[in-house]
PDB file of C-alpha atoms in Angstrom:
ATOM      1  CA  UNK A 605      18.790  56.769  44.364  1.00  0.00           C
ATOM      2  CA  UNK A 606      17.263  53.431  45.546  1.00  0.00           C
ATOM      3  CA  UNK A 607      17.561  50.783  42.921  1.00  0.00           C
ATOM      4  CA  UNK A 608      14.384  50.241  40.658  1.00  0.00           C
ATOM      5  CA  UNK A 609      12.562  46.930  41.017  1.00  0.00           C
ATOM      6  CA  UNK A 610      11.691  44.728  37.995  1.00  0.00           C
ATOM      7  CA  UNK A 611       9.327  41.651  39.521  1.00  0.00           C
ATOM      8  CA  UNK A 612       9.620  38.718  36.645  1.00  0.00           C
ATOM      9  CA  UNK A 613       6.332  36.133  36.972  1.00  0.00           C
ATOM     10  CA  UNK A 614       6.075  33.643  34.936  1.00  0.00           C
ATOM     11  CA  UNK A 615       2.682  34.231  32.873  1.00  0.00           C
ATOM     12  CA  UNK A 616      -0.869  32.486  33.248  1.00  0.00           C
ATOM     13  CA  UNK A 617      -3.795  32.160  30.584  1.00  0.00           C
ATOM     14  CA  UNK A 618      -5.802  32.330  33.965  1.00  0.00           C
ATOM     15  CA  UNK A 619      -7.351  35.991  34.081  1.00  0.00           C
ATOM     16  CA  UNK A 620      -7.526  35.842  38.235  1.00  0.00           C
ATOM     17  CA  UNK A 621      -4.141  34.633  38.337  1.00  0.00           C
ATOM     18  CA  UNK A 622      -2.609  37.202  36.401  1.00  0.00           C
ATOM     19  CA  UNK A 623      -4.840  39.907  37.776  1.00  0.00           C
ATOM     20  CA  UNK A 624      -3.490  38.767  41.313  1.00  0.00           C
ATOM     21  CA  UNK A 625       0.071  39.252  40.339  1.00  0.00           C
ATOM     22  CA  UNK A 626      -0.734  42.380  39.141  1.00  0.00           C
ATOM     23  CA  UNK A 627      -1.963  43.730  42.720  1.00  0.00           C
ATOM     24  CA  UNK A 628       0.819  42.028  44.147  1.00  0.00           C
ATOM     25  CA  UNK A 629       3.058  44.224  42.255  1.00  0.00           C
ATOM     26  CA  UNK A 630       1.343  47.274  43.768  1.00  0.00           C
ATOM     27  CA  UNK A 631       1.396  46.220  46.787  1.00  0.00           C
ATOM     28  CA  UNK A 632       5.347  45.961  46.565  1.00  0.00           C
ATOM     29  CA  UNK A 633       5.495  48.977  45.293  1.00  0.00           C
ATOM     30  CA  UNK A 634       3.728  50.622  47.906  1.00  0.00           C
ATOM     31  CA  UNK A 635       6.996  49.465  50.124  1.00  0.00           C
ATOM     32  CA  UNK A 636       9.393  50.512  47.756  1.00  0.00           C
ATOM     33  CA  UNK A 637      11.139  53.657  48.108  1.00  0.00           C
ATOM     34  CA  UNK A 638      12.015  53.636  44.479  1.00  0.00           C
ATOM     35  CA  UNK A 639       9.661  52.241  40.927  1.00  0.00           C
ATOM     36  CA  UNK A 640       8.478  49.329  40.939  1.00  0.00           C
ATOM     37  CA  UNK A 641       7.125  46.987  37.868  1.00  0.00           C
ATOM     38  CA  UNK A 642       6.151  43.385  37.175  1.00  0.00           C
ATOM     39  CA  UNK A 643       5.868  41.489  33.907  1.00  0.00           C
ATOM     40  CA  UNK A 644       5.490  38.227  32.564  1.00  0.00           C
ATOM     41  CA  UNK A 645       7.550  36.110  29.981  1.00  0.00           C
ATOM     42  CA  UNK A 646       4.770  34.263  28.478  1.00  0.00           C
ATOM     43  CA  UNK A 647       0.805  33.903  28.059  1.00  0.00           C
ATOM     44  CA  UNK A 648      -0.196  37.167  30.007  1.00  0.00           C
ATOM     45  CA  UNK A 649       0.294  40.988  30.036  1.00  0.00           C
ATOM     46  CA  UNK A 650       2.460  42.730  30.217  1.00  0.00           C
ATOM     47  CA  UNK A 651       5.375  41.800  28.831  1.00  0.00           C
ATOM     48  CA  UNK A 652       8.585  41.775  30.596  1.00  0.00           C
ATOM     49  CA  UNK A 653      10.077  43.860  28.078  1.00  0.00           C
ATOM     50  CA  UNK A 654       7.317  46.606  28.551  1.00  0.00           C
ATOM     51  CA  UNK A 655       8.074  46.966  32.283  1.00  0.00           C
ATOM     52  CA  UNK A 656      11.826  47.242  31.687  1.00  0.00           C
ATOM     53  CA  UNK A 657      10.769  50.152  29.298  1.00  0.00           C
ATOM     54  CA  UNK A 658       8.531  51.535  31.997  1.00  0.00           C
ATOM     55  CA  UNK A 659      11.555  51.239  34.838  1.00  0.00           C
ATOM     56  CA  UNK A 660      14.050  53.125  31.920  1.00  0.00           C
ATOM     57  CA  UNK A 661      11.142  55.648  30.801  1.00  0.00           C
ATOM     58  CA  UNK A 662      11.315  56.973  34.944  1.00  0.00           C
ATOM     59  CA  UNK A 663      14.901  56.959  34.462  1.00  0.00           C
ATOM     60  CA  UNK A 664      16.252  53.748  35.561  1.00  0.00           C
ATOM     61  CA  UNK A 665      19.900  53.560  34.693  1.00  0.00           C
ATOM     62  CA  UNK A 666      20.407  49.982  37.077  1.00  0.00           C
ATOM     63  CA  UNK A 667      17.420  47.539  37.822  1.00  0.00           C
ATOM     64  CA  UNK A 668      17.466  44.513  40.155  1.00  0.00           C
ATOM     65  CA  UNK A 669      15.150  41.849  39.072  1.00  0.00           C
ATOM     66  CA  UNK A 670      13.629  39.324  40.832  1.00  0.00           C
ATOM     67  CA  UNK A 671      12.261  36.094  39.523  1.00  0.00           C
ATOM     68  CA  UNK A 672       8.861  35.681  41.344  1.00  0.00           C
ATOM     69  CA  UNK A 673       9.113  31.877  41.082  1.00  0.00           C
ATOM     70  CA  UNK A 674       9.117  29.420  43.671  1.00  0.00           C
ATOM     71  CA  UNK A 675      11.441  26.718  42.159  1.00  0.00           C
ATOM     72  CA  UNK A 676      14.638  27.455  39.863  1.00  0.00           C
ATOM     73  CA  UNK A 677      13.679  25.701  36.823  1.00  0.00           C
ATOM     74  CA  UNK A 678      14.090  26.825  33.489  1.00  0.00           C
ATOM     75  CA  UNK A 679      12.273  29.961  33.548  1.00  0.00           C
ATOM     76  CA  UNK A 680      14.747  31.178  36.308  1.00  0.00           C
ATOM     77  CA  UNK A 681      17.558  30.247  35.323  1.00  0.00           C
ATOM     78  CA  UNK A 682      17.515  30.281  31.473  1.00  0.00           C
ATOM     79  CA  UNK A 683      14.209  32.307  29.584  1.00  0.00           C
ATOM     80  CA  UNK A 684      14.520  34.988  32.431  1.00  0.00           C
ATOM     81  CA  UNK A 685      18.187  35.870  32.053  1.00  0.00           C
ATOM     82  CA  UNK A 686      18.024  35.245  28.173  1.00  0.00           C
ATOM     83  CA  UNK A 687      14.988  38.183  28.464  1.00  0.00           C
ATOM     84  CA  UNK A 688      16.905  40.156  30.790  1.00  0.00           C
ATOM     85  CA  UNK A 689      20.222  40.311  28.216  1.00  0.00           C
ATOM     86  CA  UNK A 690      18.149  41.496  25.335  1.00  0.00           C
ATOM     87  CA  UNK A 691      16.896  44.259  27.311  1.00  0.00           C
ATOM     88  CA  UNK A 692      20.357  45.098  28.013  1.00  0.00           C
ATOM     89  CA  UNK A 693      20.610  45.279  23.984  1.00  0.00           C
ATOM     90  CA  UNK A 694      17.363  46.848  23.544  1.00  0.00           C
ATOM     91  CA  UNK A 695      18.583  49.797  26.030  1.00  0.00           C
ATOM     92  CA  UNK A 696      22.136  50.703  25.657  1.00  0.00           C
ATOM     93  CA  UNK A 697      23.906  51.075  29.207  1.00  0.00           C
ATOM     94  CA  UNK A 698      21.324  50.103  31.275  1.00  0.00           C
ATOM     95  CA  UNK A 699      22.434  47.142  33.949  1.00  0.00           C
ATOM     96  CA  UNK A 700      20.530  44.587  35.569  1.00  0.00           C
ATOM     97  CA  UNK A 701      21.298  42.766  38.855  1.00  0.00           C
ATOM     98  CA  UNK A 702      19.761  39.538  38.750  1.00  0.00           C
ATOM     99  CA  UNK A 703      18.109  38.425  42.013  1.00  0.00           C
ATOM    100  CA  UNK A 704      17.422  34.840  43.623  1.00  0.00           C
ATOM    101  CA  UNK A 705      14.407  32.708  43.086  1.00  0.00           C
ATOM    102  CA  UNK A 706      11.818  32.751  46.357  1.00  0.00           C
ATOM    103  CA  UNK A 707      12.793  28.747  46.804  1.00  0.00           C
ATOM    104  CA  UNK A 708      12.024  26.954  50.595  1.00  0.00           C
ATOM    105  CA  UNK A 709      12.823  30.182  52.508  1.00  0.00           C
ATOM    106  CA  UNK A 710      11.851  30.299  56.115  1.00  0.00           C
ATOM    107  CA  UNK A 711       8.735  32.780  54.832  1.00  0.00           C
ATOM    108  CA  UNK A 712       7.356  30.684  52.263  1.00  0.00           C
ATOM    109  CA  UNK A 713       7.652  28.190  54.619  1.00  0.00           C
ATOM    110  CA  UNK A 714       6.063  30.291  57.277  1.00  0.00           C
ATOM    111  CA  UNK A 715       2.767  30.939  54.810  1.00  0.00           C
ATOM    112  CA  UNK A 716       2.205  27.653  53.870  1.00  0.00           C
ATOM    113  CA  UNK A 717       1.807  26.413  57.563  1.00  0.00           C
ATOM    114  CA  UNK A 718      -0.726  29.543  57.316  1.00  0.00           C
ATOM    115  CA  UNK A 719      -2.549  28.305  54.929  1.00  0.00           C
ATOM    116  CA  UNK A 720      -2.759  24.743  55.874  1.00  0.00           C
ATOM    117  CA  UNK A 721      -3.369  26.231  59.481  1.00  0.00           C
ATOM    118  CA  UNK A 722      -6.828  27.570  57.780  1.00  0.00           C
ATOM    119  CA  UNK A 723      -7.748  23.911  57.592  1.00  0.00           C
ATOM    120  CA  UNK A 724      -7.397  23.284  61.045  1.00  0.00           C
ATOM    121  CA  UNK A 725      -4.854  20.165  60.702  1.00  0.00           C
ATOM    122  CA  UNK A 726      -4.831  17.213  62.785  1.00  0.00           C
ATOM    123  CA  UNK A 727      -1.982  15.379  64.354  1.00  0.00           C
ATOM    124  CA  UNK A 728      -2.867  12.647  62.583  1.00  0.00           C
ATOM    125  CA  UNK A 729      -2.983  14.619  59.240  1.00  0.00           C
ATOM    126  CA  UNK A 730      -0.853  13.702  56.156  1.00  0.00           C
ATOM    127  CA  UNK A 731       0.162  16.340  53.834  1.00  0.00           C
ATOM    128  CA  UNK A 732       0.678  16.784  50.698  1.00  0.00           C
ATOM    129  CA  UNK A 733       2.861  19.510  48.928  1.00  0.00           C
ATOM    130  CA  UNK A 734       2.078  19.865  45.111  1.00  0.00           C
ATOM    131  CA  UNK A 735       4.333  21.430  42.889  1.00  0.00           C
ATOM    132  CA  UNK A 736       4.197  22.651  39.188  1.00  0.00           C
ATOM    133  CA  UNK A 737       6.539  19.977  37.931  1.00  0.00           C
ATOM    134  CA  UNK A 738       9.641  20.228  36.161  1.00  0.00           C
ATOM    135  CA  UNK A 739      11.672  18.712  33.347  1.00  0.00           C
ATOM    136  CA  UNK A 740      14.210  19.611  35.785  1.00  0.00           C
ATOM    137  CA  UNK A 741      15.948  17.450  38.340  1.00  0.00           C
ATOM    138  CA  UNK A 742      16.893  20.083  40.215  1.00  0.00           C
ATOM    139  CA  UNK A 743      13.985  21.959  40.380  1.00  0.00           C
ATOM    140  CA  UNK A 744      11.923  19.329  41.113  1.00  0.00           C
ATOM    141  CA  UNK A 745      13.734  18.277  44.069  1.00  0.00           C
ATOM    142  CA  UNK A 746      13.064  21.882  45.751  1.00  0.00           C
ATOM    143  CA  UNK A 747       9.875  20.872  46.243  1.00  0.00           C
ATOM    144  CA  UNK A 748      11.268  17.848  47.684  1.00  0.00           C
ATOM    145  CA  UNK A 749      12.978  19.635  50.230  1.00  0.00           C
ATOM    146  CA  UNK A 750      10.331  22.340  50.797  1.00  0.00           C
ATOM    147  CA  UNK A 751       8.583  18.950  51.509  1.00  0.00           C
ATOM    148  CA  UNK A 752      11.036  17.840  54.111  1.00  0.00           C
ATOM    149  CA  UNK A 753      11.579  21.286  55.726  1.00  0.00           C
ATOM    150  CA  UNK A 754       7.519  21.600  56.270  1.00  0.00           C
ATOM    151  CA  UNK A 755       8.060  18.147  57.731  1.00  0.00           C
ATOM    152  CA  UNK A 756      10.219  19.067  60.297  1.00  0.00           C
ATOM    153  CA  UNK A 757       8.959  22.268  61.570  1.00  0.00           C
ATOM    154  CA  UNK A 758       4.914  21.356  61.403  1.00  0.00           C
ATOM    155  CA  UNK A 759       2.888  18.983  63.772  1.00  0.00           C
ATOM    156  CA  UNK A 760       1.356  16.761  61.051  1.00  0.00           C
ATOM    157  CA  UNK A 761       1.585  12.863  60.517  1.00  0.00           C
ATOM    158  CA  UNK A 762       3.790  13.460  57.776  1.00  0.00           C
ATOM    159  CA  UNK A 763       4.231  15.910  54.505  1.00  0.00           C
ATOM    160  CA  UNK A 764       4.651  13.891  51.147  1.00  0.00           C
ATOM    161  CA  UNK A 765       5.051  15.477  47.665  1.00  0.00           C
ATOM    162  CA  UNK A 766       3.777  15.700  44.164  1.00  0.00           C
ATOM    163  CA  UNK A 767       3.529  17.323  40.694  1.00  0.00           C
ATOM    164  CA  UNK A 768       0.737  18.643  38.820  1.00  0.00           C
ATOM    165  CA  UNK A 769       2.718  18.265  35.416  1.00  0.00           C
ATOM    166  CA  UNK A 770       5.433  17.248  33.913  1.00  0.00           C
ATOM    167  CA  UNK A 771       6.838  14.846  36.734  1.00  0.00           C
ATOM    168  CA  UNK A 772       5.868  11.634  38.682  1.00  0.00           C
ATOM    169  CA  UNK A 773       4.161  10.941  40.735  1.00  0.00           C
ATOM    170  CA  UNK A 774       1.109  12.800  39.996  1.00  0.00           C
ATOM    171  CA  UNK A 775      -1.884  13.952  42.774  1.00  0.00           C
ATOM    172  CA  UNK A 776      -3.721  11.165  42.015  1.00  0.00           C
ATOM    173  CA  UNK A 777      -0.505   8.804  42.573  1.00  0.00           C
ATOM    174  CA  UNK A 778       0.160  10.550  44.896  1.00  0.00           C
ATOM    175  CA  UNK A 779      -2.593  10.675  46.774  1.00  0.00           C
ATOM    176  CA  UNK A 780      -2.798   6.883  46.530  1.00  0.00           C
ATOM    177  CA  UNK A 781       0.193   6.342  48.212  1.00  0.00           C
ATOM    178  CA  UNK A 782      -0.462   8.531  51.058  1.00  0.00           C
ATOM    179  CA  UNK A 783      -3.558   6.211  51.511  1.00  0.00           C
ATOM    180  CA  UNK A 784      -1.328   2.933  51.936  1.00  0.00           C
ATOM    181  CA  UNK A 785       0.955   5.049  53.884  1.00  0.00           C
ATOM    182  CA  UNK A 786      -1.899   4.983  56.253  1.00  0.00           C
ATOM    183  CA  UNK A 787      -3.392   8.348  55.938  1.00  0.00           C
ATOM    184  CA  UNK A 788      -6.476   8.854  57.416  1.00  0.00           C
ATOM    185  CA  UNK A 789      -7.085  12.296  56.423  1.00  0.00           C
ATOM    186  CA  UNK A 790      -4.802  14.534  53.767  1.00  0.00           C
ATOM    187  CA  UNK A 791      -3.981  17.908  53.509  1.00  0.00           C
ATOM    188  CA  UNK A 792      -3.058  18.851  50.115  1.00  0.00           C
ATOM    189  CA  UNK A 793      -1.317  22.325  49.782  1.00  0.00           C
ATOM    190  CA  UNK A 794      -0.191  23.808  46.618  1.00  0.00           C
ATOM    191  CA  UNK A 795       3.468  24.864  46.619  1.00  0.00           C
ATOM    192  CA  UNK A 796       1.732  27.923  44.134  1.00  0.00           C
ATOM    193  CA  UNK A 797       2.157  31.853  44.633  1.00  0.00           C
ATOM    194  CA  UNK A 798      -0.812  32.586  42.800  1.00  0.00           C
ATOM    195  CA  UNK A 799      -4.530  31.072  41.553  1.00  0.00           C
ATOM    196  CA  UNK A 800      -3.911  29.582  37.988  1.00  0.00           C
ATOM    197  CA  UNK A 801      -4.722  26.699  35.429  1.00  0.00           C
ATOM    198  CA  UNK A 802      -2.046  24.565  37.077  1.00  0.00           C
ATOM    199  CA  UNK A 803      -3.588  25.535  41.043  1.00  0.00           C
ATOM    200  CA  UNK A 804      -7.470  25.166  40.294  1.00  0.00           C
ATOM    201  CA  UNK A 805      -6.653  21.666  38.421  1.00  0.00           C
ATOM    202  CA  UNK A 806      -4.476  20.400  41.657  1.00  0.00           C
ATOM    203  CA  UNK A 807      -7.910  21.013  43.430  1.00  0.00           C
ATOM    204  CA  UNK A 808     -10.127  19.212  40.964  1.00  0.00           C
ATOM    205  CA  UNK A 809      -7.984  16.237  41.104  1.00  0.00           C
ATOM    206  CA  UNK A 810      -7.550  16.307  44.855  1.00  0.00           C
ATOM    207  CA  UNK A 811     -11.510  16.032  44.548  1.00  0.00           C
ATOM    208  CA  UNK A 812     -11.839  13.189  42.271  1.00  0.00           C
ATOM    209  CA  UNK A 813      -9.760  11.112  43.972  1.00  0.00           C
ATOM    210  CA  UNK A 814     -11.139  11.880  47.563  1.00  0.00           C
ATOM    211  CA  UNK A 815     -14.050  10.929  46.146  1.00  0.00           C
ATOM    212  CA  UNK A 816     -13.597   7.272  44.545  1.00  0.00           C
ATOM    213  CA  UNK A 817     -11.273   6.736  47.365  1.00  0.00           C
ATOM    214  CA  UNK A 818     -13.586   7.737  50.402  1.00  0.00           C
ATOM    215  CA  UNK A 819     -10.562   9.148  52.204  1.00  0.00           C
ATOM    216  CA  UNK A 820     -11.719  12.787  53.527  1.00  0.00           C
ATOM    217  CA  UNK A 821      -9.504  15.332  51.270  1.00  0.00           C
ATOM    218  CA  UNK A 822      -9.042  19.476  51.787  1.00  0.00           C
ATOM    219  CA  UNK A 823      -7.108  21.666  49.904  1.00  0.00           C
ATOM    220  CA  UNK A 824      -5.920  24.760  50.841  1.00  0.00           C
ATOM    221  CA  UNK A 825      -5.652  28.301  49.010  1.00  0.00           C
ATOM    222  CA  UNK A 826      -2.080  29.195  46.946  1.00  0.00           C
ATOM    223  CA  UNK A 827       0.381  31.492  48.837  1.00  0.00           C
ATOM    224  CA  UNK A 828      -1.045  34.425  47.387  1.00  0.00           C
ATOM    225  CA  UNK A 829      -0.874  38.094  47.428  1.00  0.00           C
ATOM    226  CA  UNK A 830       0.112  39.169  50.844  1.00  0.00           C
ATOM    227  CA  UNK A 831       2.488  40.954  52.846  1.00  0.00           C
ATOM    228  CA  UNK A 832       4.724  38.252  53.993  1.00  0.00           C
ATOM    229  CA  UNK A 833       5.613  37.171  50.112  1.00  0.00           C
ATOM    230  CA  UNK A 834       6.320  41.394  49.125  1.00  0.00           C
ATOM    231  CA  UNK A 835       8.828  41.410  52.339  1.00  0.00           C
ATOM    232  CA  UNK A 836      10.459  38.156  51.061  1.00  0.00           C
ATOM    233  CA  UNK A 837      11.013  39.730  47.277  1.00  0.00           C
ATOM    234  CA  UNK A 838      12.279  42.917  49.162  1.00  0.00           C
ATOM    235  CA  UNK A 839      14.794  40.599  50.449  1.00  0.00           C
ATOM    236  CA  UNK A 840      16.022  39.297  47.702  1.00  0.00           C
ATOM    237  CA  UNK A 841      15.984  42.398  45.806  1.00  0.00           C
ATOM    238  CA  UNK A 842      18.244  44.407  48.460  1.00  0.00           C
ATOM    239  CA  UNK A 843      20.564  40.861  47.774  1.00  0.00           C
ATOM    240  CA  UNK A 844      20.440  41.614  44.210  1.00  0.00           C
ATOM    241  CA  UNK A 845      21.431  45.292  44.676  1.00  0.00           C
ATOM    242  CA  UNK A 846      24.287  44.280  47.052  1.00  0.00           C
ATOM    243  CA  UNK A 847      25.039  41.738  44.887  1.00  0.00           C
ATOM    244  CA  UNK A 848      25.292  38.915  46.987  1.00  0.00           C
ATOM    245  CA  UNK A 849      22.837  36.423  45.149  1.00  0.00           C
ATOM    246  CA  UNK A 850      24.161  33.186  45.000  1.00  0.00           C
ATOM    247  CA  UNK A 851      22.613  30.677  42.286  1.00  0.00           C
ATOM    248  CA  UNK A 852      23.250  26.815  43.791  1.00  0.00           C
ATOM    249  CA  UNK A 853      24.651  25.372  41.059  1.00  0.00           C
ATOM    250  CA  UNK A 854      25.668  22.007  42.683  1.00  0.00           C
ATOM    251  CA  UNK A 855      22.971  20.068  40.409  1.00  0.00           C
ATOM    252  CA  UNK A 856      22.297  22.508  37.938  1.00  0.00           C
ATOM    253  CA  UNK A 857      21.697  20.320  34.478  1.00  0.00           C
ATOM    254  CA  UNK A 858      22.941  23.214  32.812  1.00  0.00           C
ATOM    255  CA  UNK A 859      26.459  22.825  34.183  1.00  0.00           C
ATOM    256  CA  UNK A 860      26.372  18.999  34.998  1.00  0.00           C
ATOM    257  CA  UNK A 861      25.935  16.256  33.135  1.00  0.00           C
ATOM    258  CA  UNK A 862      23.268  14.657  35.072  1.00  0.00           C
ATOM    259  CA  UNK A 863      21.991  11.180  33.394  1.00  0.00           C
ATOM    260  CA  UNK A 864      19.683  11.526  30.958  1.00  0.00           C
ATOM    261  CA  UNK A 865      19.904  14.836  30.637  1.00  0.00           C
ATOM    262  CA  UNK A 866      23.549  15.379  28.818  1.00  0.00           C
ATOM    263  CA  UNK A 867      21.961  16.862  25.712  1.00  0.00           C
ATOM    264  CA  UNK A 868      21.293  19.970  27.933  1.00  0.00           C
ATOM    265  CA  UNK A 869      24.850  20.639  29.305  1.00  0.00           C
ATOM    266  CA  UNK A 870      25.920  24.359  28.359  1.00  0.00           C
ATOM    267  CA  UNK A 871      22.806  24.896  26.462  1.00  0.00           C
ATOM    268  CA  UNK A 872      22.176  28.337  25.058  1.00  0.00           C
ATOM    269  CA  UNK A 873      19.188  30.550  26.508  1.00  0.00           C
ATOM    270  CA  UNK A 874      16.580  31.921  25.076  1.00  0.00           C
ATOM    271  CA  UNK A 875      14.102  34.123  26.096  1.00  0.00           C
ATOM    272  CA  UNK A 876      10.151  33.077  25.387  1.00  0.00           C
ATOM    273  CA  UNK A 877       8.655  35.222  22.449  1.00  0.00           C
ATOM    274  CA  UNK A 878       6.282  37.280  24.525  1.00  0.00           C
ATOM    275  CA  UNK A 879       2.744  37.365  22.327  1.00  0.00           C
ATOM    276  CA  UNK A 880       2.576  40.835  23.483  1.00  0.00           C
ATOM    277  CA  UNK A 881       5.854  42.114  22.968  1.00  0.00           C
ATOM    278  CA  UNK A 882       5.470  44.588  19.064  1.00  0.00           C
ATOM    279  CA  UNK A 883       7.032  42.440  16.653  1.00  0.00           C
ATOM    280  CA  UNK A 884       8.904  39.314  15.996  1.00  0.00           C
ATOM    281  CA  UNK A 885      11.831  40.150  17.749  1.00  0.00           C
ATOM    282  CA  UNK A 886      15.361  38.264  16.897  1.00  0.00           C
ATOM    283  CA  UNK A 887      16.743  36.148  19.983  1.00  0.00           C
ATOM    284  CA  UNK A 888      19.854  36.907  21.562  1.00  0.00           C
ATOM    285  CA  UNK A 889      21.477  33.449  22.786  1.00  0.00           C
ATOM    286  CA  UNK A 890      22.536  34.127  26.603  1.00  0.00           C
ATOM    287  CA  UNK A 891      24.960  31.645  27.430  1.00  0.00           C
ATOM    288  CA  UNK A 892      23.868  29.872  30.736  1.00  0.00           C
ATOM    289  CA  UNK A 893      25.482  31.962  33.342  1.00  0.00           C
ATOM    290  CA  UNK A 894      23.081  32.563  36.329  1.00  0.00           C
TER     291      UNK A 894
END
């Protein structure tokens, strides 16, 4: 039997967001020769744990999960494995391939010029790709290289980067500096699958500053749900199942001391408390080992 699909998102208190991820997951499934089910670790429902139930409920014996996330940052490679291994307690002999994350592949890459196509770029436009924003090193400097890759395979003036949280610079920052780079008109593309708290304030701030600064500002849509993203996560779920998914673990703070961040070298995992998982449950330390 084809291997069962569990599709991990990362949770949004944003009711379209969530809602968008849900029809994402259908249309997935709607590929799939074999279940299919999504879940969150945090804010929204369903629960991860609730669509691993689902999966075993049809009869799923093995599962290959996929973290729907663009960057590996914590929630890939620590609260989604720590989840995954108490389902493996919860349900006695059931195994779990763990997928890649979606990261700077050639088809994200691919949809983003789509949707920045949508705003008709310029030669002479300047980019700018906005991430969620990391406590990460390593995460954040995916979206640094997504960055570089859109770069070199799109006919703008130039692609620069940001964060909506959590790291410098910031969209307005940002922004600025793409101004006394010489910008004379900016693209700003959220490096986002889906609509969200984070997304929508990435576009307010865009238009604040475009508008103090009197330098003309668009923002294009998230990645969305859409065929080309379901065909990626297909991908890496028949890499899962074949189990050939590498994790690059060259920077990983997790397994290098990287300045600043010692404190977190060989740090136990633990999954997120889901608010709508029944009960309180007790967390089962995963040691990092993605």
């Amino acid at each position: 039997m084809t291997t069962p699909l569990l599709i991990a998102g990362h949770g949004t208190a944003d009711a379209d967001g969530a809602e968008e991820f849900r029809r994402f997951v259908a249309r997935v499934a709607a590929r799939h020769d074999a279940p299919v089910a999504g879940g969150f670790i945090e804010l929204s429902p369903p629960p991860l744990g609730e669509a691993v139930a689902d999966l075993v409920a049809a009869g799923a014996r093995r599962i290959a999960a996929v973290p729907l996330m663009l960057v590996a940052a914590g929630h890939a490679k620590g609260d989604i494995p720590a989840a995954l291994a108490r389902e493996r307690v919860r349900h006695a002999g059931l195994s779990i391939a763990y997928g890649r994350p979606l990261g700077p592949h050639p088809t994200i890459l691919g949809l983003l010029r789509e949707r920045l196509a949508a705003l008709a770029p310029h030669a002479d436009t300047t980019v700018l790709l906005v991430g969620r924003g990391s406590t990460d090193p390593d995460a954040n400097a995916d979206v640094a290289r997504a960055a570089r890759l859109l770069a070199e395979t799109t006919p703008v003036a130039g692609v620069e980067y940001a964060f909506v949280s959590l790291a410098a610079p910031g969209v307005p920052a940002a922004l600025e500096r793409c101004r006394r780079l010489g910008a004379r008109r900016i693209a700003v593309l959220p490096y986002f699958l889906f609509t969200g708290v984070l997304p929508r304030r990435v576009a307010a701030q865009s238009r604040a500053w475009a508008a103090e600064a009197g330098v003309p500002v668009e923002v294009a849509e998230v990645i969305g749900d859409c065929d080309g993203l379901a065909e990626l996560v297909l991908e890496r779920w028949a890499e899962a199942t074949r189990g050939d998914a590498r994790a690059n673990c060259d920077a990983c703070l997790y397994r290098v001391a990287l300045p600043g961040h010692e404190h977190r070298l060989g740090a136990p995992q633990l999954p997120h408390h889901h608010p709508d998982e029944p009960g309180h449950q007790h967390h089962h330390h995963h040691a990092h080992g993605h």
